[in-house]
Coordinates of C-alpha atoms and ligand atoms in Angstrom, one line a residue:
M283 CA 0.0 0.0 0.1
P284 CA 1.3 3.4 -0.8
G285 CA 3.1 5.6 1.5
L286 CA 2.5 3.7 4.7
A287 CA 4.3 4.2 7.9
T288 CA 6.5 1.3 8.7
T289 CA 7.3 1.9 12.3
A290 CA 5.0 0.4 14.8
P291 CA 2.5 3.0 16.2
A292 CA 2.7 4.4 19.8
I293 CA -0.7 4.0 21.7
V294 CA -0.7 6.8 24.0
V295 CA -3.1 6.9 27.0
L296 CA -3.4 9.3 30.1
G297 CA -4.8 7.0 32.6
A298 CA -5.7 3.6 33.5
S299 CA -9.2 3.9 32.2
A300 CA -8.1 3.8 28.8
L301 CA -5.9 0.7 29.1
D302 CA -8.5 -1.8 27.9
T303 CA -9.2 0.0 24.7
A304 CA -5.4 0.6 24.3
R305 CA -4.7 -3.3 24.6
R306 CA -7.6 -4.1 22.1
I307 CA -5.8 -1.6 19.5
Q308 CA -2.4 -3.1 20.5
R309 CA -3.5 -6.5 19.2
V310 CA -4.1 -4.9 15.8
Y311 CA -0.5 -3.7 15.4
P312 CA 2.0 -6.1 16.8
G313 CA 5.0 -4.3 17.9
A314 CA 3.1 -1.2 19.3
Q315 CA 3.5 -0.2 22.8
V316 CA 1.2 1.4 25.2
H317 CA 2.6 4.6 26.6
G318 CA 1.2 5.8 29.9
L319 CA 1.7 8.9 31.9
S320 CA 3.9 8.0 34.9
G321 CA 2.1 7.4 38.1
R322 CA -1.3 7.3 36.4
A323 CA -1.3 4.4 34.1
V324 CA 1.2 2.2 35.8
E325 CA 0.4 -0.9 33.8
A326 CA 1.3 0.7 30.5
D327 CA 4.5 -0.6 28.6
R328 CA 6.4 2.6 28.7
P329 CA 5.9 5.5 31.1
Y330 CA 6.2 9.3 30.0
D331 CA 6.4 12.3 32.3
N332 CA 4.7 15.0 30.1
F333 CA 2.0 14.4 27.7
G334 CA 2.6 17.3 25.3
E335 CA 6.3 17.0 25.2
H336 CA 5.9 13.1 24.8
L337 CA 3.5 13.6 21.8
R338 CA 5.8 16.1 20.1
D339 CA 8.9 13.8 20.6
L340 CA 6.8 11.0 19.0
Y341 CA 5.7 13.2 16.1
R342 CA 9.3 14.6 15.4
A343 CA 10.4 10.9 15.3
N344 CA 7.8 10.3 12.8
T345 CA 6.2 7.6 15.0
P346 CA 2.4 6.9 14.2
I347 CA 0.5 8.1 17.2
I348 CA -2.8 6.7 18.5
A349 CA -3.9 8.8 21.4
L350 CA -6.8 7.8 23.7
C351 CA -8.0 11.1 25.0
A352 CA -9.9 14.3 23.7
T353 CA -9.0 15.6 20.2
G354 CA -8.3 19.1 21.7
I355 CA -5.6 18.0 23.9
V356 CA -3.8 16.3 20.9
I357 CA -4.3 19.3 18.6
R358 CA -3.0 21.9 21.1
S359 CA 0.0 19.6 22.0
L360 CA 0.9 19.0 18.2
A361 CA 0.3 22.5 17.0
P362 CA 3.7 23.9 17.7
V363 CA 5.4 21.2 15.7
L364 CA 2.9 20.9 12.8
G365 CA 4.9 21.3 9.5
D366 CA 5.0 19.8 6.0
K367 CA 1.9 17.7 5.4
D368 CA 4.0 15.5 3.0
N369 CA 6.1 14.5 5.6
E370 CA 4.1 13.5 8.8
P371 CA 3.1 10.4 10.7
P372 CA -0.4 9.2 11.0
V373 CA -2.0 10.8 14.1
L374 CA -5.3 9.3 15.4
V375 CA -7.5 10.0 18.4
V376 CA -9.7 7.3 20.0
G377 CA -12.3 7.7 22.5
E378 CA -10.8 6.0 25.7
D379 CA -14.0 3.6 25.8
G380 CA -13.4 2.7 22.2
S381 CA -16.5 4.6 20.9
A382 CA -14.9 6.9 18.4
V383 CA -12.0 6.7 16.1
V384 CA -10.9 10.0 14.4
P385 CA -8.0 10.1 12.0
L386 CA -6.4 13.7 12.5
L387 CA -3.1 13.9 10.6
G388 CA -0.9 12.0 8.0
G389 CA -3.5 11.5 5.2
L390 CA -0.5 10.8 2.9
A391 CA 0.8 8.4 5.4
G392 CA -2.1 6.2 5.5
V393 CA -4.1 7.5 8.6
N394 CA -7.6 6.5 7.0
R395 CA -6.4 3.0 6.6
M396 CA -5.2 2.9 10.3
A397 CA -8.5 4.5 11.3
R398 CA -10.5 1.8 9.4
E399 CA -8.4 -1.0 10.9
I400 CA -8.8 0.3 14.5
A401 CA -12.6 0.9 13.9
A402 CA -12.9 -2.6 12.8
A403 CA -11.3 -4.0 15.8
L404 CA -13.4 -1.9 18.1
E405 CA -16.4 -2.6 16.1
V406 CA -17.3 0.9 15.4
S407 CA -17.4 3.3 12.3
P408 CA -14.2 5.4 11.8
A409 CA -14.9 9.2 11.5
I410 CA -13.4 9.5 8.1
T411 CA -13.7 13.2 6.9
T412 CA -11.8 13.1 3.7
S413 CA -13.9 11.9 0.8
G414 CA -13.2 8.7 -1.2
E415 CA -11.9 11.1 -4.0
L416 CA -9.0 12.0 -1.7
R417 CA -8.2 8.3 -1.0
F418 CA -8.0 8.0 -4.7
G419 CA -5.7 10.8 -4.9
A420 CA -3.6 9.6 -2.2
C421 CA -3.3 6.3 -3.8
L422 CA -2.3 7.9 -7.2
L423 CA -0.1 10.5 -5.7
S424 CA 1.9 8.6 -3.0
P425 CA 3.1 5.3 -4.7
P426 CA 4.5 2.5 -2.6
P427 CA 8.2 2.4 -1.5
G428 CA 10.4 2.0 -4.5
Y429 CA 8.3 4.3 -6.7
V430 CA 8.4 7.9 -7.2
L431 CA 5.9 10.4 -8.5
A432 CA 7.7 12.7 -10.8
D433 CA 5.7 16.0 -10.1
L434 CA 3.3 16.4 -7.4
E435 CA 1.7 19.6 -8.6
Q436 CA 1.1 18.1 -12.0
G437 CA -0.2 14.9 -10.2
K438 CA -2.9 17.0 -8.3
R439 CA -4.1 18.6 -11.7
F440 CA -4.2 14.9 -13.2
V441 CA -6.3 13.6 -10.3
S442 CA -8.8 16.7 -10.7
D443 CA -9.1 15.8 -14.5
L444 CA -9.9 12.3 -13.4
L445 CA -12.4 13.5 -10.8
A446 CA -14.0 15.6 -13.5
G447 CA -14.8 12.6 -15.5
A448 CA -11.6 12.1 -17.7
P449 CA -10.8 8.3 -18.4
V450 CA -7.4 6.9 -17.8
R451 CA -5.2 4.0 -18.8
V452 CA -2.3 2.5 -17.0
E453 CA 0.8 1.5 -18.6
G454 CA 3.5 -0.5 -16.7
P455 CA 3.0 -2.6 -13.4
A456 CA 1.0 -0.8 -10.8
P457 CA -0.8 -3.4 -8.7
W458 CA -1.3 -0.9 -6.0
L459 CA -4.0 0.8 -8.1
D460 CA -6.0 -2.5 -8.6
E461 CA -8.0 -1.5 -5.5
L462 CA -9.1 1.8 -7.0
S463 CA -12.2 1.8 -9.3
L464 CA -10.4 4.1 -11.8
P465 CA -12.4 5.1 -14.8
L466 CA -10.2 2.8 -17.1
D467 CA -10.4 3.0 -21.0
P468 CA -7.6 1.6 -23.4
Q469 CA -8.2 4.7 -25.6
A470 CA -8.0 7.4 -22.9
Q471 CA -5.8 10.5 -23.4
H472 CA -4.8 10.6 -19.7
R473 CA -2.4 7.8 -18.7
V474 CA -0.6 6.5 -15.7
S475 CA 2.8 5.6 -16.8
V476 CA 5.0 3.4 -14.5
S477 CA 8.4 3.4 -16.2
P478 CA 12.1 4.6 -15.5
L479 CA 12.2 6.8 -18.8
R480 CA 11.6 10.4 -18.7
Q481 CA 8.2 11.5 -19.9
D482 CA 7.0 15.0 -20.1
D483 CA 3.5 15.4 -21.4
A484 CA 0.6 16.9 -19.4
C485 CA -1.6 14.0 -19.7
T486 CA 0.8 11.7 -18.3
L487 CA 1.1 11.0 -14.7
S488 CA 4.6 9.7 -14.3
I489 CA 5.5 7.2 -11.6
H490 CA 9.2 6.0 -11.8
P491 CA 10.2 2.8 -10.3
R492 CA 13.7 3.2 -8.6
L493 CA 15.5 0.8 -10.9
I494 CA 18.8 2.4 -11.5
A495 CA 22.0 2.6 -9.5
I496 CA 25.2 4.5 -10.4
H497 CA 28.4 2.5 -9.6
V498 CA 31.2 4.9 -9.1
E499 CA 34.4 3.0 -9.4
R500 CA 37.0 5.7 -9.1
V501 CA 36.7 9.4 -7.9
G502 CA 38.8 12.6 -9.0
P503 CA 38.1 16.0 -10.4
E504 CA 34.9 16.7 -12.1
L505 CA 33.2 13.5 -11.1
D506 CA 30.0 15.4 -10.7
T507 CA 30.0 16.5 -14.4
E508 CA 30.8 13.0 -15.5
V509 CA 27.9 11.4 -13.6
Q510 CA 25.6 14.0 -14.7
Q511 CA 26.5 13.4 -18.3
L512 CA 26.1 9.9 -17.9
I513 CA 22.5 10.4 -16.6
D514 CA 21.7 13.0 -19.2
E515 CA 22.9 10.6 -22.0
S516 CA 20.5 7.8 -20.8
S517 CA 17.0 8.3 -21.3
F518 CA 16.2 7.6 -17.5
S519 CA 14.4 10.0 -15.3
P520 CA 16.6 11.2 -12.4
H521 CA 13.7 10.0 -10.1
S522 CA 14.3 6.5 -11.2
L523 CA 17.8 6.7 -9.5
A524 CA 17.9 4.6 -6.4
C525 CA 21.4 5.1 -5.0
L526 CA 25.2 5.5 -5.7
I527 CA 27.4 2.5 -5.1
A528 CA 31.1 2.6 -4.5
P529 CA 33.9 0.6 -3.1
L530 CA 34.5 0.6 0.7
H531 CA 37.8 2.5 0.3
L532 CA 35.9 5.6 -1.1
M533 CA 33.9 5.8 2.2
S534 CA 35.2 9.1 3.2
S535 CA 35.6 10.6 -0.3
T536 CA 34.2 14.0 -0.3
E537 CA 34.0 14.1 -4.2
L538 CA 31.7 11.1 -3.9
Q539 CA 29.7 12.6 -1.1
H540 CA 29.4 16.0 -3.3
V541 CA 28.0 13.9 -6.1
A542 CA 25.4 12.1 -3.8
S543 CA 24.3 15.4 -2.3
Q544 CA 23.9 17.1 -5.7
L545 CA 21.8 14.2 -6.9
G546 CA 20.1 13.8 -3.6
L547 CA 20.9 10.0 -3.5
P548 CA 22.1 7.7 -0.7
I549 CA 25.5 6.1 -1.2
R550 CA 26.1 2.4 -0.5
Y551 CA 29.6 0.9 0.0
S552 CA 30.4 -2.6 -1.2
D553 CA 33.3 -4.3 -2.8
D554 CA 31.2 -7.2 -3.8
T555 CA 30.2 -6.4 -7.5
T556 CA 28.7 -10.0 -8.2
Q557 CA 25.3 -9.1 -6.7
L558 CA 24.9 -5.9 -8.5
P559 CA 22.3 -5.2 -11.2
A560 CA 23.4 -5.4 -14.8
Q561 CA 25.3 -2.6 -16.6
H562 CA 23.3 -0.4 -18.8
S563 CA 26.0 2.0 -19.9
R564 CA 29.2 3.6 -18.6
S565 CA 31.5 6.5 -18.6
Q566 CA 35.2 6.4 -17.6
R567 CA 34.8 6.2 -13.8
A568 CA 31.1 5.4 -13.3
R569 CA 28.4 3.0 -14.7
L570 CA 24.7 3.0 -14.8
L571 CA 23.3 -0.3 -13.5
L572 CA 19.7 -1.3 -14.4
A573 CA 17.7 -3.6 -12.2
D574 CA 14.5 -5.4 -13.1
E575 CA 12.7 -4.7 -9.9
P576 CA 12.9 -1.5 -7.8
I577 CA 16.1 -1.6 -5.9
D578 CA 16.0 -2.3 -2.1
I579 CA 19.1 -0.4 -1.2
K580 CA 19.4 -2.1 2.2
Q581 CA 20.3 -5.3 0.3
I582 CA 23.6 -3.7 -1.1
G583 CA 26.7 -3.4 1.0
Q584 CA 26.5 -0.9 3.8
P585 CA 26.0 2.9 4.3
R586 CA 28.7 5.0 5.7
G587 CA 28.3 4.8 9.5
S588 CA 28.0 7.9 11.7
L589 CA 29.1 8.6 15.1
T590 CA 27.8 11.9 16.7
V591 CA 28.8 12.9 20.2
I592 CA 26.1 15.0 21.8
G593 CA 25.5 16.6 25.1
L594 CA 22.1 16.7 26.6
G595 CA 22.6 20.0 28.3
P596 CA 21.9 20.3 32.1
G597 CA 18.8 18.4 32.1
A598 CA 15.5 20.1 30.9
P599 CA 14.7 19.4 27.3
E600 CA 14.4 22.9 26.3
F601 CA 18.2 23.3 27.1
M602 CA 19.3 20.7 24.6
V603 CA 20.4 22.0 21.3
P604 CA 18.0 21.2 18.4
A605 CA 20.8 19.6 16.5
A606 CA 21.6 17.2 19.3
R607 CA 17.8 16.4 19.4
Q608 CA 17.8 15.7 15.8
A609 CA 20.9 13.3 16.2
L610 CA 19.0 11.5 18.8
D611 CA 15.8 11.1 16.8
E612 CA 17.9 9.6 13.9
A613 CA 20.2 7.5 15.9
Q614 CA 20.0 3.7 15.4
D615 CA 22.1 3.0 18.4
L616 CA 22.6 5.0 21.8
L617 CA 25.5 4.9 24.2
G618 CA 25.9 6.5 27.6
Y619 CA 25.0 6.1 31.2
E620 CA 21.6 4.8 31.7
T621 CA 20.5 8.0 33.3
Y622 CA 21.4 10.1 30.2
I623 CA 19.8 7.6 27.8
K624 CA 16.5 7.8 29.9
M625 CA 16.9 11.6 29.7
A626 CA 17.3 11.4 26.0
G627 CA 14.1 9.2 25.6
P628 CA 11.8 8.1 24.5
L629 CA 13.5 5.7 22.2
R630 CA 11.9 5.1 18.9
P631 CA 11.0 1.3 18.1
G632 CA 14.1 -0.1 16.7
Q633 CA 16.5 2.1 18.6
V634 CA 19.0 0.2 20.5
S635 CA 20.3 1.6 23.7
H636 CA 23.6 0.3 25.1
S637 CA 23.5 1.7 28.4
S638 CA 24.7 -1.0 30.5
D639 CA 27.5 -2.0 28.3
N640 CA 31.0 -0.6 28.9
R641 CA 31.2 1.6 32.0
E642 CA 34.7 2.5 30.9
E643 CA 34.8 5.6 28.5
L644 CA 37.5 4.2 26.2
Q645 CA 35.7 0.9 25.9
R646 CA 32.5 2.6 25.1
A647 CA 34.2 4.7 22.6
A648 CA 35.6 1.6 21.0
H649 CA 32.1 -0.1 20.8
A650 CA 30.6 3.1 19.4
F651 CA 33.3 3.0 16.5
E652 CA 32.7 -0.6 15.7
L653 CA 28.9 -0.1 15.5
A654 CA 29.4 3.0 13.3
A655 CA 32.0 1.3 11.2
S656 CA 29.4 -1.4 10.3
G657 CA 27.2 1.4 8.9
R658 CA 25.1 2.1 12.1
R659 CA 24.1 5.7 13.0
V660 CA 25.4 6.0 16.5
V661 CA 25.0 8.5 19.2
V662 CA 27.2 9.0 22.2
I663 CA 25.4 10.8 25.0
S664 CA 27.1 13.0 27.6
S665 CA 25.3 15.5 30.0
G666 CA 25.9 19.2 29.5
D667 CA 28.6 19.7 26.8
P668 CA 30.2 16.4 25.4
G669 CA 33.6 18.2 25.2
V670 CA 33.7 19.3 29.0
F671 CA 35.0 16.4 31.3
A672 CA 32.8 14.0 29.1
M673 CA 32.8 11.6 26.0
A674 CA 33.9 13.7 23.3
A675 CA 37.6 13.6 24.4
A676 CA 37.4 9.8 25.1
V677 CA 36.1 9.3 21.6
L678 CA 38.9 11.3 19.9
E679 CA 41.5 9.6 22.1
A680 CA 40.2 6.2 20.9
L681 CA 40.2 7.3 17.3
H682 CA 43.7 8.9 17.5
A683 CA 45.0 5.6 19.0
S684 CA 43.5 3.5 16.3
S685 CA 45.0 2.5 13.0
D686 CA 41.8 0.8 11.8
P687 CA 40.8 2.6 8.5
R688 CA 37.2 1.6 9.2
W689 CA 37.0 3.7 12.2
H690 CA 38.7 6.6 10.3
A691 CA 36.1 6.5 7.7
V692 CA 33.2 6.9 10.1
D693 CA 31.2 10.2 9.9
L694 CA 32.3 11.7 13.2
Q695 CA 30.7 14.7 14.7
V696 CA 30.8 16.5 18.1
L697 CA 27.8 18.8 18.8
P698 CA 27.9 21.3 21.6
G699 CA 25.7 21.4 24.6
V700 CA 25.0 23.7 27.4
S701 CA 27.6 22.8 30.1
A702 CA 26.7 22.6 33.8
A703 CA 28.9 25.7 34.6
L704 CA 27.0 27.7 32.2
A705 CA 23.5 26.5 33.3
T706 CA 24.5 27.1 37.0
A707 CA 25.8 30.7 36.0
A708 CA 22.6 31.7 34.1
K709 CA 20.5 30.6 37.1
A710 CA 22.5 32.8 39.5
G711 CA 23.0 35.8 37.1
A712 CA 26.3 36.2 35.5
P713 CA 29.1 35.0 37.8
L714 CA 31.1 34.0 34.8
G715 CA 30.8 37.6 33.3
H716 CA 34.6 38.1 33.4
D717 CA 37.7 35.7 33.0
F718 CA 37.0 32.3 34.4
C719 CA 38.3 28.7 34.3
M720 CA 36.8 25.3 34.6
L721 CA 38.5 22.7 36.7
S722 CA 37.6 19.0 37.5
L723 CA 38.5 18.2 41.0
S724 CA 38.6 14.5 40.3
D725 CA 42.0 13.0 40.8
N726 CA 41.2 9.8 38.9
L727 CA 42.8 10.8 35.7
K728 CA 45.4 13.4 37.0
P729 CA 47.7 13.6 40.2
W730 CA 46.2 15.6 43.2
T731 CA 49.4 17.7 43.2
L732 CA 48.6 18.9 39.7
I733 CA 45.2 20.1 40.9
E734 CA 46.6 22.0 43.7
K735 CA 49.1 23.8 41.6
R736 CA 46.3 24.8 39.1
L737 CA 44.1 25.9 41.9
E738 CA 46.7 28.1 43.3
H739 CA 47.5 29.6 39.9
A740 CA 43.8 30.3 39.1
A741 CA 43.4 31.7 42.6
A742 CA 46.6 33.8 42.4
A743 CA 45.1 35.2 38.9
D744 CA 41.9 36.1 40.5
L745 CA 40.0 34.0 38.0
V746 CA 36.3 33.0 38.8
M747 CA 36.5 29.2 39.0
A748 CA 33.9 26.6 38.1
F749 CA 34.5 23.1 39.8
Y750 CA 33.2 20.0 38.2
N751 CA 33.4 16.7 39.9
P752 CA 33.8 18.5 43.3
I753 CA 33.5 15.6 45.6
S754 CA 32.3 11.8 45.6
K755 CA 32.2 9.0 48.0
A756 CA 35.7 7.7 46.5
R757 CA 37.1 11.3 46.8
P758 CA 35.6 12.6 50.2
W759 CA 38.6 15.0 51.4
Q760 CA 39.8 16.6 48.1
L761 CA 37.2 19.5 48.2
G762 CA 38.0 20.5 51.8
R763 CA 41.7 20.5 50.9
A764 CA 40.9 22.8 47.8
L765 CA 38.9 25.3 50.0
E766 CA 41.7 25.5 52.6
L767 CA 44.0 26.3 49.8
L768 CA 41.7 28.9 48.3
R769 CA 41.3 30.7 51.7
H770 CA 45.0 31.7 51.4
Y771 CA 44.0 33.8 48.4
R772 CA 40.5 34.8 48.9
T773 CA 38.6 36.5 51.6
P774 CA 35.7 34.8 53.6
E775 CA 33.3 37.1 51.9
T776 CA 34.1 35.7 48.4
L777 CA 30.8 34.5 46.9
V778 CA 30.1 31.0 46.1
V779 CA 27.4 29.7 43.9
L780 CA 26.2 25.9 44.4
G781 CA 24.2 24.5 41.6
R782 CA 22.7 21.1 42.1
D783 CA 20.9 19.2 39.7
I784 CA 20.4 22.3 37.6
G785 CA 17.7 21.8 34.9
R786 CA 16.1 18.9 36.5
P787 CA 13.2 18.5 38.7
S788 CA 15.2 18.6 42.0
E789 CA 17.1 21.7 41.0
A790 CA 18.5 23.7 43.8
L791 CA 20.6 26.9 43.6
T792 CA 22.6 28.1 46.7
V793 CA 24.4 31.4 47.1
T794 CA 26.9 31.4 49.9
T795 CA 30.4 32.7 50.7
L796 CA 33.7 31.0 50.9
G797 CA 33.7 31.6 54.7
D798 CA 30.6 29.7 55.1
L799 CA 31.0 26.9 52.7
T800 CA 31.5 23.4 54.0
P801 CA 32.0 20.3 51.8
E802 CA 28.8 18.8 53.3
Q803 CA 26.8 21.2 51.3
V804 CA 28.3 19.7 48.0
D805 CA 27.7 16.4 46.4
M806 CA 28.8 14.9 42.9
R807 CA 25.7 16.4 41.4
T808 CA 26.7 20.1 42.3
L809 CA 28.5 22.3 40.2
V810 CA 30.6 24.9 42.4
I811 CA 31.4 28.4 41.3
I812 CA 34.0 30.3 43.3
G813 CA 33.9 34.0 42.7
S814 CA 36.8 36.4 42.2
S815 CA 37.6 39.3 44.4
Q816 CA 35.2 41.5 42.0
T817 CA 32.1 38.9 42.1
C818 CA 29.2 40.8 43.8
R819 CA 25.5 40.3 44.6
F820 CA 22.3 42.2 45.1
A821 CA 18.9 41.3 46.3
K822 CA 16.3 40.3 43.7
Q823 CA 12.8 41.9 44.3
D824 CA 11.3 38.4 44.6
G825 CA 13.8 37.0 47.0
G826 CA 17.3 35.6 46.8
D827 CA 20.2 37.4 45.1
W828 CA 21.6 38.1 41.6
V829 CA 25.3 37.2 41.6
Y830 CA 27.5 38.6 38.9
T831 CA 31.1 39.4 38.0
P832 CA 31.4 42.8 36.3
R833 CA 32.9 43.0 32.8
S834 CA 35.6 45.4 33.6
Y835 CA 38.6 44.8 36.1
P836 CA 40.0 47.6 38.2
A837 CA 43.6 48.7 37.1
D838 CA 46.4 47.9 39.4
Ligands
LIG1178 N1 29.9 17.2 30.5 C1 29.3 17.8 31.7 C2 30.2 17.7 32.9 C3 30.5 16.2 33.5 S1 31.5 16.0 34.7 C4 28.8 19.2 31.5 O1 29.5 19.9 30.5 O2 28.1 19.8 32.4 C5 30.2 15.8 35.9 C6 30.0 17.0 36.9 O3 29.3 17.9 36.3 C7 29.2 16.7 38.1 O4 30.0 16.2 39.1 C8 28.8 18.1 38.5 O5 29.8 18.7 39.1 C9 28.6 18.7 37.2 N2 27.0 18.6 36.6 C10 26.6 18.0 35.6 N3 25.3 18.2 35.5 C11 25.0 19.0 36.4 C12 23.7 19.6 36.6 N4 22.5 19.3 36.1 N5 23.6 20.5 37.7 C13 24.7 20.7 38.4 N6 26.0 20.2 38.1 C14 26.1 19.2 37.2

């Protein structure tokens, strides 16, 4: 069937009263999970904390949504993320007692079909509001995977002609049209043509099967021109191109990537040419291959894998950069501490989390590279910024030490995040408004003597300091020792900001002074900011203080 979503739907309930209906719907979609509001629908398969955010996450991840609640809640929740109608998942609302099934969004993604399936299971009539004609349009204009409509606008005009009574003939194999009662006539002027060849007449609805692959054997200057010529000289429509194929050693070739992005095609890498479709024509470095059936690119070699190192920010989803959110949505494998993977959720069906494996950072980095080298889209998750006392450096250390060409061919990216010091500083005002430094007080990876030396220099330079990893059960005395040392350089009135679990539900911000600070006020979930001699505070009208460090520094 055309344009159907392939991922299992999420059945979303608010309370336990909807669970019976949810389970009946679940029987229609093997693989679907029931998502329940934490604490209210405890027997659900997966908990979520915030209905609106959860729905938006699912929508963005292109997961079909079946929500058992009032339509208004769903409309208001999704309104901020509604975009392109050619590109959205099916969204349905079902009355929690199963009495009403309303398809809301995703007409081109098969929402009406789902509404009929669910309604049949619940023995009610679906509230289909799009007319039969639109289904007719949807089938013609969104052909099944492996086939591409040449021109949507022209297609819409074509469908209106048919609706106005024009007869039509079908040329080429199009079994998905059999269920439509098209006004067929072998003499008709209007025709649906299913063929890889270019066509350009107004009465033809061209649907191109993706039968063609371009096998690039070598790269070099002007590869793009050469490949374009090869396509132009054939009579194939560019819509019938399925992919580029290249040998494994070209995995990091920028020339090849340039050609692929110009043509909008995926690249598959394989050294096994015995399984490829037959050659149709060739140029110096590339050849066109023509298959009998639409090419399933998953059957050819592997894609270039990617490894994206992201930071979640301090905790709240709104402090995660959108590029990190996108990387998470697109990931196939997620690696990181379990808490971070939970914070990054909900996982899409099919996403694999490797939370409990490899506690050790370098091993985790190696695992990530192995997965990515096999063609997977891998995301490594840190909190805050991934480059600040976190996984990005471990990933680069592992790569630097490796001579495996497969690792070096991985598409590696590090995305920035809001680090704990920045999030804590923003809560307090602007304590990092002038020169500052970030130090980890952990002596796991460096000697304590070095930490003391750096503290002394930073203190002598009157820098504001942000302490990460200030204390832990295994490192109980270090913070006390650091404070002792600082007291030689800074007055007891020096301002101190403690940010604990910033951006998380248990967030706590404390403003105190160096004189009053004791290690007992600090734990491993705290970020400590020690002010400079210039850091100051004033009362906020609604309680508490603003803390800031002025931008200018007095001359000696
Ligand atoms: N990459 C992270 C830091 C990891 S080191 C970042 O950029 O924020 C871990 C330390 O970061 C913790 O011991 C604590 O000092 C600090 N930290 C991380 N998240 C925090 C949060 N939400 N609130 C306060 N401190 C946090």
